[in-house]
Short mmCIF file of C-alpha atoms and ligand atoms in Angstrom, two decimals:
data_model
loop_
_atom_site.label_atom_id
_atom_site.label_comp_id
_atom_site.label_asym_id
_atom_site.label_seq_id
_atom_site.Cartn_x
_atom_site.Cartn_y
_atom_site.Cartn_z
CA MET Y 13 51.49 -1.97 84.71
CA LYS Y 14 51.46 -5.05 86.95
CA PRO Y 15 48.19 -5.57 88.82
CA ILE Y 16 47.51 -4.88 92.46
CA VAL Y 17 44.88 -7.13 94.04
CA ALA Y 18 43.54 -5.80 97.37
CA ILE Y 19 41.89 -8.20 99.80
CA ASP Y 20 40.34 -6.74 102.94
CA GLY Y 21 38.01 -8.02 105.62
CA PRO Y 22 37.65 -8.90 109.30
CA ALA Y 23 39.71 -11.48 111.20
CA ALA Y 24 39.65 -15.12 110.09
CA ALA Y 25 37.35 -14.54 107.12
CA GLY Y 26 39.69 -16.60 104.92
CA LYS Y 27 41.61 -13.68 103.41
CA GLY Y 28 45.06 -15.16 103.92
CA THR Y 29 44.38 -18.55 102.34
CA LEU Y 30 42.60 -16.90 99.45
CA ALA Y 31 45.24 -14.21 98.89
CA ARG Y 32 48.14 -16.69 98.99
CA ARG Y 33 46.46 -18.93 96.43
CA LEU Y 34 45.48 -16.10 94.11
CA ALA Y 35 49.04 -14.78 94.23
CA ALA Y 36 50.47 -18.19 93.31
CA THR Y 37 48.03 -18.62 90.41
CA LEU Y 38 48.55 -15.11 89.07
CA GLY Y 39 52.34 -15.19 89.55
CA LEU Y 40 52.29 -12.15 91.86
CA PRO Y 41 54.16 -11.50 95.14
CA TYR Y 42 52.01 -11.81 98.28
CA LEU Y 43 52.07 -9.65 101.42
CA ASP Y 44 50.13 -10.40 104.61
CA THR Y 45 50.00 -6.83 105.96
CA GLY Y 46 48.61 -8.00 109.32
CA LEU Y 47 52.09 -9.35 110.05
CA LEU Y 48 53.47 -5.81 110.01
CA TYR Y 49 51.10 -4.69 112.77
CA ARG Y 50 51.64 -7.92 114.68
CA ALA Y 51 55.42 -7.49 114.54
CA VAL Y 52 55.17 -3.89 115.77
CA GLY Y 53 52.86 -4.95 118.63
CA VAL Y 54 55.13 -7.79 119.72
CA ARG Y 55 58.22 -5.55 119.62
CA VAL Y 56 56.49 -3.14 122.00
CA LEU Y 57 55.56 -6.00 124.34
CA ASP Y 58 59.14 -7.32 124.23
CA ALA Y 59 60.34 -3.98 125.56
CA GLN Y 60 57.68 -4.09 128.32
CA GLY Y 61 55.96 -1.16 126.60
CA ASP Y 62 52.28 -0.34 126.25
CA PRO Y 63 50.96 -1.02 122.71
CA ALA Y 64 48.43 1.80 123.16
CA ASP Y 65 51.19 4.38 123.76
CA ALA Y 66 51.67 6.31 120.52
CA ALA Y 67 55.33 7.34 120.92
CA THR Y 68 56.45 3.80 121.86
CA ALA Y 69 54.47 2.13 119.07
CA GLU Y 70 55.61 4.65 116.44
CA ALA Y 71 59.27 4.12 117.39
CA ALA Y 72 58.78 0.34 117.06
CA ALA Y 73 57.13 0.78 113.64
CA GLN Y 74 59.89 3.07 112.39
CA SER Y 75 62.61 0.62 113.36
CA LEU Y 76 60.86 -2.52 112.11
CA GLN Y 77 63.26 -4.93 110.36
CA PRO Y 78 62.37 -7.57 107.75
CA ALA Y 79 63.52 -10.30 110.18
CA ASP Y 80 60.81 -9.19 112.64
CA LEU Y 81 58.22 -10.61 110.22
CA ASP Y 82 59.76 -14.08 110.45
CA ARG Y 83 59.19 -14.47 114.20
CA SER Y 84 57.25 -17.54 115.23
CA ASP Y 85 55.21 -15.76 117.92
CA LEU Y 86 53.23 -13.37 115.71
CA ARG Y 87 50.02 -15.42 115.90
CA GLY Y 88 47.96 -15.98 119.03
CA PRO Y 89 45.91 -13.89 121.44
CA ARG Y 90 48.87 -11.86 122.79
CA ALA Y 91 49.92 -10.65 119.34
CA ASP Y 92 46.28 -10.24 118.18
CA ALA Y 93 45.51 -7.71 120.88
CA ALA Y 94 48.83 -5.85 120.61
CA ALA Y 95 48.44 -5.60 116.81
CA ALA Y 96 44.96 -4.11 117.05
CA SER Y 97 46.21 -1.55 119.60
CA VAL Y 98 49.19 -0.31 117.59
CA ALA Y 99 47.09 -0.36 114.39
CA SER Y 100 44.79 2.35 115.72
CA ILE Y 101 47.72 4.81 116.09
CA PRO Y 102 47.98 7.06 112.99
CA GLY Y 103 51.79 7.42 113.22
CA VAL Y 104 52.19 3.63 113.12
CA ARG Y 105 50.09 3.43 109.97
CA VAL Y 106 52.12 6.21 108.34
CA ALA Y 107 55.37 4.41 109.20
CA LEU Y 108 54.14 1.21 107.52
CA LEU Y 109 52.61 2.84 104.44
CA ALA Y 110 55.74 3.24 102.30
CA PHE Y 111 56.77 -0.39 102.83
CA GLN Y 112 53.36 -1.64 101.66
CA ARG Y 113 53.27 0.63 98.60
CA GLY Y 114 56.86 -0.20 97.75
CA PHE Y 115 56.12 -3.91 97.96
CA GLY Y 116 53.60 -3.71 95.13
CA ALA Y 117 55.28 -1.03 93.05
CA ARG Y 118 57.57 -3.08 90.84
CA ASP Y 119 55.89 -6.37 90.04
CA GLY Y 120 52.34 -5.84 91.26
CA ALA Y 121 51.11 -7.85 94.27
CA VAL Y 122 48.28 -9.43 96.17
CA LEU Y 123 48.00 -7.83 99.62
CA ASP Y 124 45.58 -8.68 102.39
CA GLY Y 125 44.62 -6.50 105.34
CA ARG Y 126 42.00 -4.01 106.47
CA ASP Y 127 42.69 -0.86 104.42
CA ILE Y 128 44.41 -2.07 101.26
CA GLY Y 129 41.59 -1.10 98.90
CA THR Y 130 40.67 2.08 100.78
CA VAL Y 131 44.03 3.64 101.75
CA ILE Y 132 47.12 1.74 100.63
CA PHE Y 133 46.13 1.05 97.01
CA PRO Y 134 42.88 2.92 96.27
CA ASP Y 135 43.58 2.36 92.55
CA ALA Y 136 43.98 -1.42 92.84
CA VAL Y 137 42.63 -3.12 89.73
CA ALA Y 138 40.71 -5.71 91.78
CA LYS Y 139 39.36 -5.27 95.32
CA LEU Y 140 37.72 -7.99 97.36
CA PHE Y 141 36.05 -7.57 100.73
CA VAL Y 142 35.96 -11.03 102.29
CA THR Y 143 33.61 -11.69 105.19
CA ALA Y 144 31.93 -14.54 107.06
CA SER Y 145 29.64 -14.63 110.08
CA LEU Y 146 31.28 -14.06 113.47
CA SER Y 147 30.47 -17.59 114.68
CA GLU Y 148 31.92 -19.15 111.54
CA ARG Y 149 35.09 -17.08 111.75
CA ALA Y 150 35.51 -17.94 115.43
CA ARG Y 151 35.06 -21.64 114.62
CA ARG Y 152 37.76 -21.45 111.93
CA ARG Y 153 40.20 -19.62 114.21
CA TRP Y 154 39.54 -22.09 117.02
CA LEU Y 155 40.31 -25.01 114.68
CA GLU Y 156 43.53 -23.27 113.57
CA LEU Y 157 44.61 -22.77 117.17
CA ARG Y 158 43.82 -26.38 118.02
CA ALA Y 159 45.83 -27.62 115.03
CA LYS Y 160 48.79 -25.71 116.51
CA GLY Y 161 48.26 -27.36 119.89
CA ILE Y 162 46.85 -24.18 121.48
CA GLU Y 163 43.85 -24.99 123.69
CA ALA Y 164 41.17 -22.28 123.87
CA GLU Y 165 37.48 -21.91 124.66
CA ILE Y 166 35.53 -21.22 121.48
CA ALA Y 167 33.42 -18.62 123.32
CA THR Y 168 36.60 -16.75 124.34
CA VAL Y 169 37.92 -16.87 120.77
CA GLU Y 170 34.60 -15.44 119.54
CA GLU Y 171 34.56 -12.68 122.16
CA ASP Y 172 38.19 -11.66 121.45
CA MET Y 173 37.45 -11.59 117.73
CA PHE Y 174 34.32 -9.52 118.25
CA GLN Y 175 36.30 -6.98 120.32
CA ARG Y 176 39.14 -6.80 117.78
CA ASP Y 177 36.80 -6.33 114.78
CA ALA Y 178 34.86 -3.65 116.66
CA LYS Y 179 38.12 -1.83 117.45
CA ASP Y 180 39.32 -2.15 113.82
CA ALA Y 181 36.00 -0.85 112.46
CA ALA Y 182 35.59 2.00 114.96
CA ARG Y 183 39.07 3.54 114.84
CA ALA Y 184 39.50 6.90 113.13
CA ALA Y 185 42.69 5.94 111.25
CA ALA Y 186 41.99 3.72 108.23
CA PRO Y 187 39.11 1.75 109.75
CA LEU Y 188 38.09 -1.68 108.54
CA LYS Y 189 35.54 -1.07 105.80
CA ALA Y 190 34.81 -2.18 102.27
CA ALA Y 191 35.92 0.11 99.47
CA ALA Y 192 32.94 1.37 97.47
CA ASP Y 193 34.18 -0.56 94.43
CA ALA Y 194 35.07 -3.80 96.26
CA TYR Y 195 33.48 -7.14 95.38
CA ARG Y 196 31.94 -8.53 98.59
CA LEU Y 197 32.54 -12.20 99.11
CA ASP Y 198 30.74 -13.83 102.06
CA THR Y 199 32.46 -17.16 102.67
CA SER Y 200 30.14 -18.33 105.50
CA GLY Y 201 28.57 -21.18 103.55
CA MET Y 202 31.56 -21.82 101.29
CA ASP Y 203 34.59 -24.04 101.53
CA ALA Y 204 38.02 -22.62 100.67
CA GLU Y 205 37.88 -24.04 97.13
CA ALA Y 206 34.55 -22.38 96.29
CA ALA Y 207 35.75 -19.07 97.73
CA TYR Y 208 38.94 -19.31 95.67
CA GLN Y 209 37.11 -20.08 92.41
CA THR Y 210 34.67 -17.19 92.92
CA ALA Y 211 37.50 -14.78 93.75
CA LEU Y 212 39.65 -15.92 90.83
CA THR Y 213 36.80 -15.45 88.35
CA PHE Y 214 36.27 -11.92 89.66
CA VAL Y 215 39.97 -10.99 89.68
CA ARG Y 216 40.50 -12.38 86.16
CA SER Y 217 37.54 -10.36 84.89
CA ARG Y 218 39.08 -7.22 86.38
CA ILE Y 219 42.61 -7.84 85.18
CA GLY Y 220 41.22 -8.54 81.71
CA THR Y 221 39.81 -5.03 81.61
CA GLN Y 222 43.16 -3.38 82.40
O1 C5P T 7 45.07 -9.67 109.51
P1 C5P T 7 45.49 -9.89 110.96
O2 C5P T 7 44.41 -10.49 111.79
O3 C5P T 7 46.79 -10.61 111.07
O4 C5P T 7 45.74 -8.41 111.51
C1 C5P T 7 46.06 -8.18 112.86
C2 C5P T 7 45.61 -6.78 113.24
O5 C5P T 7 46.40 -5.84 112.52
C3 C5P T 7 44.16 -6.45 112.89
O6 C5P T 7 43.25 -6.76 113.92
C4 C5P T 7 44.22 -4.95 112.65
O7 C5P T 7 44.09 -4.24 113.85
C5 C5P T 7 45.62 -4.72 112.14
N1 C5P T 7 45.69 -4.53 110.68
C6 C5P T 7 45.37 -3.29 110.17
N2 C5P T 7 45.52 -3.04 108.85
C7 C5P T 7 45.94 -3.99 108.01
C8 C5P T 7 46.23 -5.28 108.51
C9 C5P T 7 46.08 -5.53 109.85
O8 C5P T 7 44.98 -2.40 110.91
N3 C5P T 7 46.10 -3.69 106.73
#
């Protein structure tokens, strides 16, 4: 069976960079599952809907199209907040579950998100929970925004991130938490290369045991 590598953690901990690189090295498909929730949230906003309204968000999740994931406006504060709202609605999570499982079913995959190791693929061969301090994550996100020409106050970025993580961790449906068997990787004092090498060593040790 092809391996599933689950990478979970809070916002801007470095999951995406790490997951993309691991997938390329291991020759596995990669899915950024946050994009699914972002696309649902933005579809609701497009229709002038309320991302906290369950019926509206569920309908948007059920009719999600692959092209919705290619939109250029899925990153930024508007999509961040809408994604976290729709993500707390159980029916939205159910609607997105089959797509995520199907993505990994044939060839294996590296997936990053909040509940990959706990709910989507509880039997994943390797699970990583990637974290970093709030101030470090806010600094990284602020640099990313600046590189895209988006001006923001670092204190506002940190506050928004704090609120979103708190909402992700407190929700009843698939909250952000480490799986009991996840390897915890705190990237606060690490550069991307060191985080990648540590993660790769762990994943290879797990795949080797399969
Ligand atoms: O990972 P990213 O920051 O793009 O995710 C955006 C939002 O989508 C998160 O704040 C979270 O509310 C939601 N999400 C989730 N489960 C996932 C991935 C993302 O609830 N597997």
